[in-house]
mmCIF file of C-alpha atoms and ligand atoms in Angstrom:
data_model
loop_
_atom_site.group_PDB
_atom_site.id
_atom_site.type_symbol
_atom_site.label_atom_id
_atom_site.label_comp_id
_atom_site.label_asym_id
_atom_site.label_seq_id
_atom_site.Cartn_x
_atom_site.Cartn_y
_atom_site.Cartn_z
ATOM 1 C CA MET Z 30 0.000 0.000 0.000
ATOM 2 C CA ASN Z 31 1.639 3.151 -1.264
ATOM 3 C CA LEU Z 32 0.654 6.739 -0.643
ATOM 4 C CA VAL Z 33 1.408 9.772 -2.800
ATOM 5 C CA SER Z 34 0.627 13.247 -1.506
ATOM 6 C CA GLY Z 35 1.157 16.736 -2.820
ATOM 7 C CA PRO Z 36 -0.612 20.019 -3.468
ATOM 8 C CA ALA Z 37 -2.835 20.657 -6.483
ATOM 9 C CA GLY Z 38 -0.818 20.610 -9.688
ATOM 10 C CA SER Z 39 2.172 18.781 -8.222
ATOM 11 C CA GLY Z 40 1.765 15.828 -10.610
ATOM 12 C CA LYS Z 41 -0.067 13.241 -8.483
ATOM 13 C CA THR Z 42 -2.537 12.240 -11.173
ATOM 14 C CA LEU Z 43 0.193 12.019 -13.792
ATOM 15 C CA LEU Z 44 2.343 9.877 -11.481
ATOM 16 C CA GLY Z 45 -0.678 7.649 -10.848
ATOM 17 C CA LEU Z 46 -1.291 7.282 -14.577
ATOM 18 C CA HIS Z 47 2.362 6.274 -15.136
ATOM 19 C CA PHE Z 48 2.087 3.624 -12.428
ATOM 20 C CA PHE Z 49 -1.178 2.391 -13.926
ATOM 21 C CA HIS Z 50 -0.152 2.418 -17.570
ATOM 22 C CA GLY Z 51 3.418 1.196 -17.098
ATOM 23 C CA GLY Z 52 2.092 -1.497 -14.787
ATOM 24 C CA ALA Z 53 0.253 -3.116 -17.657
ATOM 25 C CA THR Z 54 2.393 -2.201 -20.655
ATOM 26 C CA VAL Z 55 5.857 -2.707 -19.119
ATOM 27 C CA HIS Z 56 5.227 -5.150 -16.293
ATOM 28 C CA GLY Z 57 2.196 -7.063 -17.580
ATOM 29 C CA ASP Z 58 0.036 -6.424 -14.495
ATOM 30 C CA ASN Z 59 -3.712 -6.028 -14.824
ATOM 31 C CA SER Z 60 -4.149 -2.443 -13.639
ATOM 32 C CA MET Z 61 -7.169 -0.467 -12.485
ATOM 33 C CA TYR Z 62 -7.426 3.310 -12.079
ATOM 34 C CA LEU Z 63 -10.319 4.718 -10.087
ATOM 35 C CA SER Z 64 -10.840 8.412 -10.624
ATOM 36 C CA LEU Z 65 -12.969 10.236 -8.102
ATOM 37 C CA GLU Z 66 -11.942 13.721 -9.111
ATOM 38 C CA GLU Z 67 -11.532 13.909 -12.838
ATOM 39 C CA PRO Z 68 -13.863 12.684 -15.553
ATOM 40 C CA ARG Z 69 -12.666 9.987 -17.909
ATOM 41 C CA ALA Z 70 -12.371 12.456 -20.792
ATOM 42 C CA ASN Z 71 -9.740 14.475 -18.905
ATOM 43 C CA LEU Z 72 -7.666 11.412 -18.148
ATOM 44 C CA ASP Z 73 -7.901 10.199 -21.735
ATOM 45 C CA LYS Z 74 -6.605 13.574 -22.787
ATOM 46 C CA VAL Z 75 -3.628 13.363 -20.407
ATOM 47 C CA LEU Z 76 -2.839 9.798 -21.543
ATOM 48 C CA GLY Z 77 -2.970 10.992 -25.146
ATOM 49 C CA ILE Z 78 -0.714 14.010 -24.549
ATOM 50 C CA PHE Z 79 1.990 11.835 -22.998
ATOM 51 C CA GLY Z 80 1.691 9.044 -25.569
ATOM 52 C CA MET Z 81 0.247 6.405 -23.244
ATOM 53 C CA GLU Z 82 -1.814 4.118 -25.451
ATOM 54 C CA MET Z 83 -5.002 2.862 -23.898
ATOM 55 C CA ALA Z 84 -7.274 1.094 -26.406
ATOM 56 C CA PRO Z 85 -5.509 -2.241 -27.114
ATOM 57 C CA PHE Z 86 -4.745 -2.829 -23.438
ATOM 58 C CA GLU Z 87 -8.237 -1.846 -22.455
ATOM 59 C CA SER Z 88 -9.820 -4.333 -24.828
ATOM 60 C CA MET Z 89 -7.538 -7.080 -23.452
ATOM 61 C CA GLY Z 90 -8.667 -6.189 -19.944
ATOM 62 C CA LYS Z 91 -5.122 -5.215 -18.888
ATOM 63 C CA LEU Z 92 -6.082 -1.570 -18.270
ATOM 64 C CA ILE Z 93 -9.324 -0.580 -16.578
ATOM 65 C CA LEU Z 94 -9.948 3.130 -16.137
ATOM 66 C CA LEU Z 95 -13.100 4.099 -14.287
ATOM 67 C CA ASP Z 96 -14.688 7.383 -13.369
ATOM 68 C CA LEU Z 97 -16.184 6.612 -9.982
ATOM 69 C CA GLY Z 98 -17.694 10.037 -9.785
ATOM 70 C CA GLU Z 99 -20.588 8.286 -11.492
ATOM 71 C CA LEU Z 100 -20.855 5.856 -8.606
ATOM 72 C CA ARG Z 101 -21.286 8.699 -6.137
ATOM 73 C CA VAL Z 102 -23.905 7.944 -3.600
ATOM 74 C CA ALA Z 103 -26.444 10.691 -3.576
ATOM 75 C CA ASP Z 104 -26.789 10.947 0.182
ATOM 76 C CA LYS Z 105 -29.644 13.290 0.889
ATOM 77 C CA GLU Z 106 -27.987 14.872 3.900
ATOM 78 C CA THR Z 107 -24.432 15.288 2.732
ATOM 79 C CA GLY Z 108 -25.411 15.226 -0.938
ATOM 80 C CA THR Z 109 -21.930 14.112 -1.836
ATOM 81 C CA MET Z 110 -19.412 11.400 -2.471
ATOM 82 C CA LEU Z 111 -19.165 7.711 -1.912
ATOM 83 C CA GLY Z 112 -17.551 6.529 1.311
ATOM 84 C CA PHE Z 113 -14.987 3.824 1.994
ATOM 85 C CA GLY Z 114 -17.738 1.266 2.651
ATOM 86 C CA GLU Z 115 -19.233 1.600 -0.822
ATOM 87 C CA LEU Z 116 -15.776 1.642 -2.368
ATOM 88 C CA GLN Z 117 -14.914 -1.569 -0.555
ATOM 89 C CA ASP Z 118 -18.094 -3.257 -1.779
ATOM 90 C CA PHE Z 119 -17.252 -2.251 -5.306
ATOM 91 C CA LEU Z 120 -13.639 -3.454 -5.072
ATOM 92 C CA ARG Z 121 -14.469 -6.740 -3.416
ATOM 93 C CA SER Z 122 -16.120 -8.000 -6.584
ATOM 94 C CA SER Z 123 -14.333 -6.052 -9.291
ATOM 95 C CA LEU Z 124 -10.726 -6.769 -8.216
ATOM 96 C CA LYS Z 125 -11.337 -10.476 -8.304
ATOM 97 C CA LYS Z 126 -13.427 -10.443 -11.462
ATOM 98 C CA ASN Z 127 -10.723 -8.596 -13.383
ATOM 99 C CA SER Z 128 -7.714 -10.235 -11.640
ATOM 100 C CA VAL Z 129 -6.420 -6.785 -10.746
ATOM 101 C CA GLU Z 130 -2.798 -6.647 -9.583
ATOM 102 C CA ARG Z 131 -2.323 -2.852 -9.456
ATOM 103 C CA LEU Z 132 -4.801 -0.296 -8.267
ATOM 104 C CA VAL Z 133 -4.738 3.512 -8.195
ATOM 105 C CA ILE Z 134 -7.268 5.500 -6.180
ATOM 106 C CA ASP Z 135 -7.318 9.180 -7.141
ATOM 107 C CA SER Z 136 -8.019 10.453 -4.553
ATOM 108 C CA LEU Z 137 -8.684 9.643 -0.916
ATOM 109 C CA SER Z 138 -9.371 13.330 -0.315
ATOM 110 C CA ALA Z 139 -12.461 13.065 -2.513
ATOM 111 C CA ILE Z 140 -13.772 10.182 -0.405
ATOM 112 C CA GLY Z 141 -13.194 12.215 2.753
ATOM 113 C CA LEU Z 142 -15.925 14.599 1.635
ATOM 114 C CA HIS Z 143 -18.376 11.842 2.545
ATOM 115 C CA TYR Z 144 -17.597 12.136 6.254
ATOM 116 C CA ARG Z 145 -18.604 14.780 8.704
ATOM 117 C CA SER Z 146 -16.295 13.857 11.563
ATOM 118 C CA MET Z 147 -12.564 13.231 11.438
ATOM 119 C CA ARG Z 148 -13.026 10.377 13.854
ATOM 120 C CA ASP Z 149 -15.384 8.498 11.519
ATOM 121 C CA LEU Z 150 -13.087 9.218 8.630
ATOM 122 C CA ARG Z 151 -10.032 7.889 10.451
ATOM 123 C CA GLU Z 152 -11.788 4.697 11.524
ATOM 124 C CA GLU Z 153 -13.147 4.069 8.046
ATOM 125 C CA LEU Z 154 -9.770 4.684 6.436
ATOM 126 C CA PHE Z 155 -8.085 2.199 8.764
ATOM 127 C CA LEU Z 156 -10.734 -0.435 8.024
ATOM 128 C CA PHE Z 157 -10.396 0.218 4.323
ATOM 129 C CA ALA Z 158 -6.608 -0.118 4.550
ATOM 130 C CA ARG Z 159 -6.988 -3.476 6.255
ATOM 131 C CA PHE Z 160 -9.354 -4.657 3.543
ATOM 132 C CA LEU Z 161 -6.998 -3.499 0.818
ATOM 133 C CA ARG Z 162 -4.018 -5.235 2.400
ATOM 134 C CA GLU Z 163 -5.886 -8.518 2.418
ATOM 135 C CA THR Z 164 -6.610 -8.274 -1.299
ATOM 136 C CA ASN Z 165 -2.863 -8.422 -2.074
ATOM 137 C CA VAL Z 166 -3.079 -5.833 -4.859
ATOM 138 C CA THR Z 167 -0.311 -3.252 -5.126
ATOM 139 C CA ALA Z 168 -2.186 -0.049 -4.407
ATOM 140 C CA LEU Z 169 -1.261 3.561 -5.021
ATOM 141 C CA LEU Z 170 -3.431 5.883 -2.974
ATOM 142 C CA ILE Z 171 -3.386 9.562 -3.832
ATOM 143 C CA THR Z 172 -4.123 12.290 -1.306
ATOM 144 C CA GLU Z 173 -4.028 16.023 -1.653
ATOM 145 C CA SER Z 174 -2.004 18.157 0.731
ATOM 146 C CA LEU Z 175 -2.969 21.734 1.358
ATOM 147 C CA GLU Z 176 -0.393 24.463 0.863
ATOM 148 C CA ASN Z 177 1.613 25.021 4.052
ATOM 149 C CA ALA Z 178 -0.588 22.704 6.096
ATOM 150 C CA GLY Z 179 1.216 19.397 6.547
ATOM 151 C CA LEU Z 180 2.203 16.603 4.212
ATOM 152 C CA THR Z 181 -1.231 15.022 3.805
ATOM 153 C CA ARG Z 182 -4.795 16.239 3.749
ATOM 154 C CA TRP Z 183 -5.778 14.818 7.150
ATOM 155 C CA GLY Z 184 -2.415 14.088 8.738
ATOM 156 C CA PHE Z 185 -2.939 10.349 9.256
ATOM 157 C CA GLU Z 186 -3.039 8.800 5.763
ATOM 158 C CA GLN Z 187 0.711 8.131 5.918
ATOM 159 C CA PHE Z 188 0.292 5.831 8.913
ATOM 160 C CA VAL Z 189 -1.664 3.213 6.981
ATOM 161 C CA ALA Z 190 0.746 3.095 4.053
ATOM 162 C CA ASP Z 191 3.841 0.955 3.573
ATOM 163 C CA SER Z 192 5.439 3.658 1.480
ATOM 164 C CA PHE Z 193 4.921 7.372 1.286
ATOM 165 C CA ILE Z 194 6.069 9.664 -1.501
ATOM 166 C CA HIS Z 195 5.589 13.409 -1.265
ATOM 167 C CA LEU Z 196 5.415 15.695 -4.279
ATOM 168 C CA GLY Z 197 6.238 19.327 -3.591
ATOM 169 C CA MET Z 198 5.733 22.671 -5.292
ATOM 170 C CA GLU Z 199 8.255 25.213 -4.134
ATOM 171 C CA GLU Z 200 8.522 28.819 -5.041
ATOM 172 C CA THR Z 201 11.991 30.051 -5.825
ATOM 173 C CA LYS Z 202 12.745 33.350 -7.500
ATOM 174 C CA GLY Z 203 9.114 33.865 -8.346
ATOM 175 C CA GLU Z 204 8.787 30.467 -10.037
ATOM 176 C CA LEU Z 205 7.235 27.209 -8.899
ATOM 177 C CA ARG Z 206 9.272 24.060 -9.188
ATOM 178 C CA ARG Z 207 8.161 20.515 -8.597
ATOM 179 C CA THR Z 208 9.965 18.099 -6.310
ATOM 180 C CA ILE Z 209 9.667 14.446 -5.274
ATOM 181 C CA THR Z 210 10.841 12.866 -2.001
ATOM 182 C CA ILE Z 211 10.451 9.353 -0.623
ATOM 183 C CA ARG Z 212 9.465 9.815 3.021
ATOM 184 C CA LYS Z 213 8.914 6.193 3.970
ATOM 185 C CA MET Z 214 9.350 2.735 2.504
ATOM 186 C CA ARG Z 215 8.939 -0.118 4.930
ATOM 187 C CA PHE Z 216 11.758 -2.668 5.106
ATOM 188 C CA THR Z 217 13.798 -0.687 2.587
ATOM 189 C CA LYS Z 218 16.946 1.398 2.761
ATOM 190 C CA HIS Z 219 15.552 4.020 0.429
ATOM 191 C CA ASP Z 220 16.734 7.225 -1.153
ATOM 192 C CA THR Z 221 15.951 10.279 1.012
ATOM 193 C CA VAL Z 222 17.059 13.007 -1.402
ATOM 194 C CA LYS Z 223 14.596 15.660 -2.539
ATOM 195 C CA HIS Z 224 14.777 15.439 -6.336
ATOM 196 C CA PRO Z 225 13.513 17.869 -8.958
ATOM 197 C CA LEU Z 226 10.477 16.459 -10.803
ATOM 198 C CA ARG Z 227 10.093 17.523 -14.408
ATOM 199 C CA ILE Z 228 7.112 17.044 -16.676
ATOM 200 C CA THR Z 229 8.403 16.472 -20.216
ATOM 201 C CA GLN Z 230 6.680 15.314 -23.393
ATOM 202 C CA ASN Z 231 7.165 11.755 -22.124
ATOM 203 C CA GLY Z 232 5.632 12.570 -18.767
ATOM 204 C CA ILE Z 233 7.397 12.655 -15.396
ATOM 205 C CA VAL Z 234 11.190 12.526 -15.366
ATOM 206 C CA VAL Z 235 13.263 12.263 -12.178
ATOM 207 C CA GLU Z 236 17.064 11.967 -12.248
ATOM 208 C CA ALA Z 237 18.608 9.882 -9.481
ATOM 209 C CA ASP Z 238 21.709 12.091 -9.259
ATOM 210 C CA GLU Z 239 19.891 15.436 -9.237
ATOM 211 C CA ARG Z 240 18.891 17.089 -5.979
ATOM 212 C CA VAL Z 241 17.018 20.209 -5.056
ATOM 213 C CA VAL Z 242 19.422 22.829 -3.717
HETATM 214 N N1 ADP R 329 1.623 18.726 -21.596
HETATM 215 C C1 ADP R 329 2.134 19.161 -20.450
HETATM 216 N N2 ADP R 329 3.426 19.501 -20.354
HETATM 217 C C2 ADP R 329 3.954 19.942 -19.233
HETATM 218 N N3 ADP R 329 3.271 20.055 -18.067
HETATM 219 C C3 ADP R 329 1.990 19.709 -18.082
HETATM 220 C C4 ADP R 329 1.359 19.236 -19.251
HETATM 221 N N4 ADP R 329 0.082 18.949 -18.955
HETATM 222 C C5 ADP R 329 -0.062 19.231 -17.647
HETATM 223 N N5 ADP R 329 1.073 19.715 -17.133
HETATM 224 C C6 ADP R 329 1.272 20.145 -15.746
HETATM 225 O O1 ADP R 329 0.800 19.147 -14.862
HETATM 226 C C7 ADP R 329 -0.072 19.741 -13.900
HETATM 227 C C8 ADP R 329 -1.185 18.797 -13.505
HETATM 228 O O2 ADP R 329 -0.646 17.658 -12.952
HETATM 229 P P1 ADP R 329 -1.596 16.659 -12.184
HETATM 230 O O3 ADP R 329 -0.936 15.326 -12.237
HETATM 231 O O4 ADP R 329 -2.969 16.729 -12.702
HETATM 232 O O5 ADP R 329 -1.529 17.264 -10.715
HETATM 233 P P2 ADP R 329 -2.317 16.890 -9.393
HETATM 234 O O6 ADP R 329 -3.045 15.619 -9.667
HETATM 235 O O7 ADP R 329 -1.240 16.774 -8.358
HETATM 236 O O8 ADP R 329 -3.220 18.051 -9.113
HETATM 237 C C9 ADP R 329 -0.666 20.917 -14.600
HETATM 238 O O9 ADP R 329 -1.082 21.884 -13.653
HETATM 239 C C10 ADP R 329 0.451 21.389 -15.486
HETATM 240 O O10 ADP R 329 1.264 22.300 -14.768
HETATM 241 MG MG1 MG R 330 -5.068 15.102 -9.598
#
């Protein structure tokens, strides 16, 4: 279970799409991308811009890209999004049916809108994490961080994850630059350098020997 956080525009969705697309096309894993924020048309556009081919893999069932905004539960009181319970019900059948090995959820923050108390949200997230762990899929969970307000949206998402990658947007000399840092990776002696993250015509590029100074 892997977590990626960062402010709006830091490249979380693009990173998720790389993990999803490369998972199937390079590594042969059946991969599923659940979008709760952006409609399918937007994601198709991004995939197209960065040359990530969808159609042949989709018809083979290797890539499954779903806009779960459509599955939103119209709760009369909150009038908003689906919660972790509904998501779990959906995944329980669809992961097995499609033999999914990689899963991206973009984003947890969108699911949080379902809850009115932080306590409920925290409990539900922990239960969801336990469910996900038992499925044995490799999951990439995306969460938004607010500018200057901690590394994750709620401050506890990182505790359920086995790895945690933070994407940054830093202002230097009147210009924003993107960064990527591995904050946690269980059982692993990982890189701790803050690297520049560039978005090129091929998508995200990070150089191992480059650091933010
Ligand atoms: N073709 C492109 N070339 C370079 N940068 C791009 C391109 N398309 C989008 N971007 C950058 O990527 C950002 C969006 O990244 P995204 O992964 O959607 O961020 P997040 O999901 O973290 O909000 C845009 O705000 C833009 O700055
Ligand atoms: Mg996004």
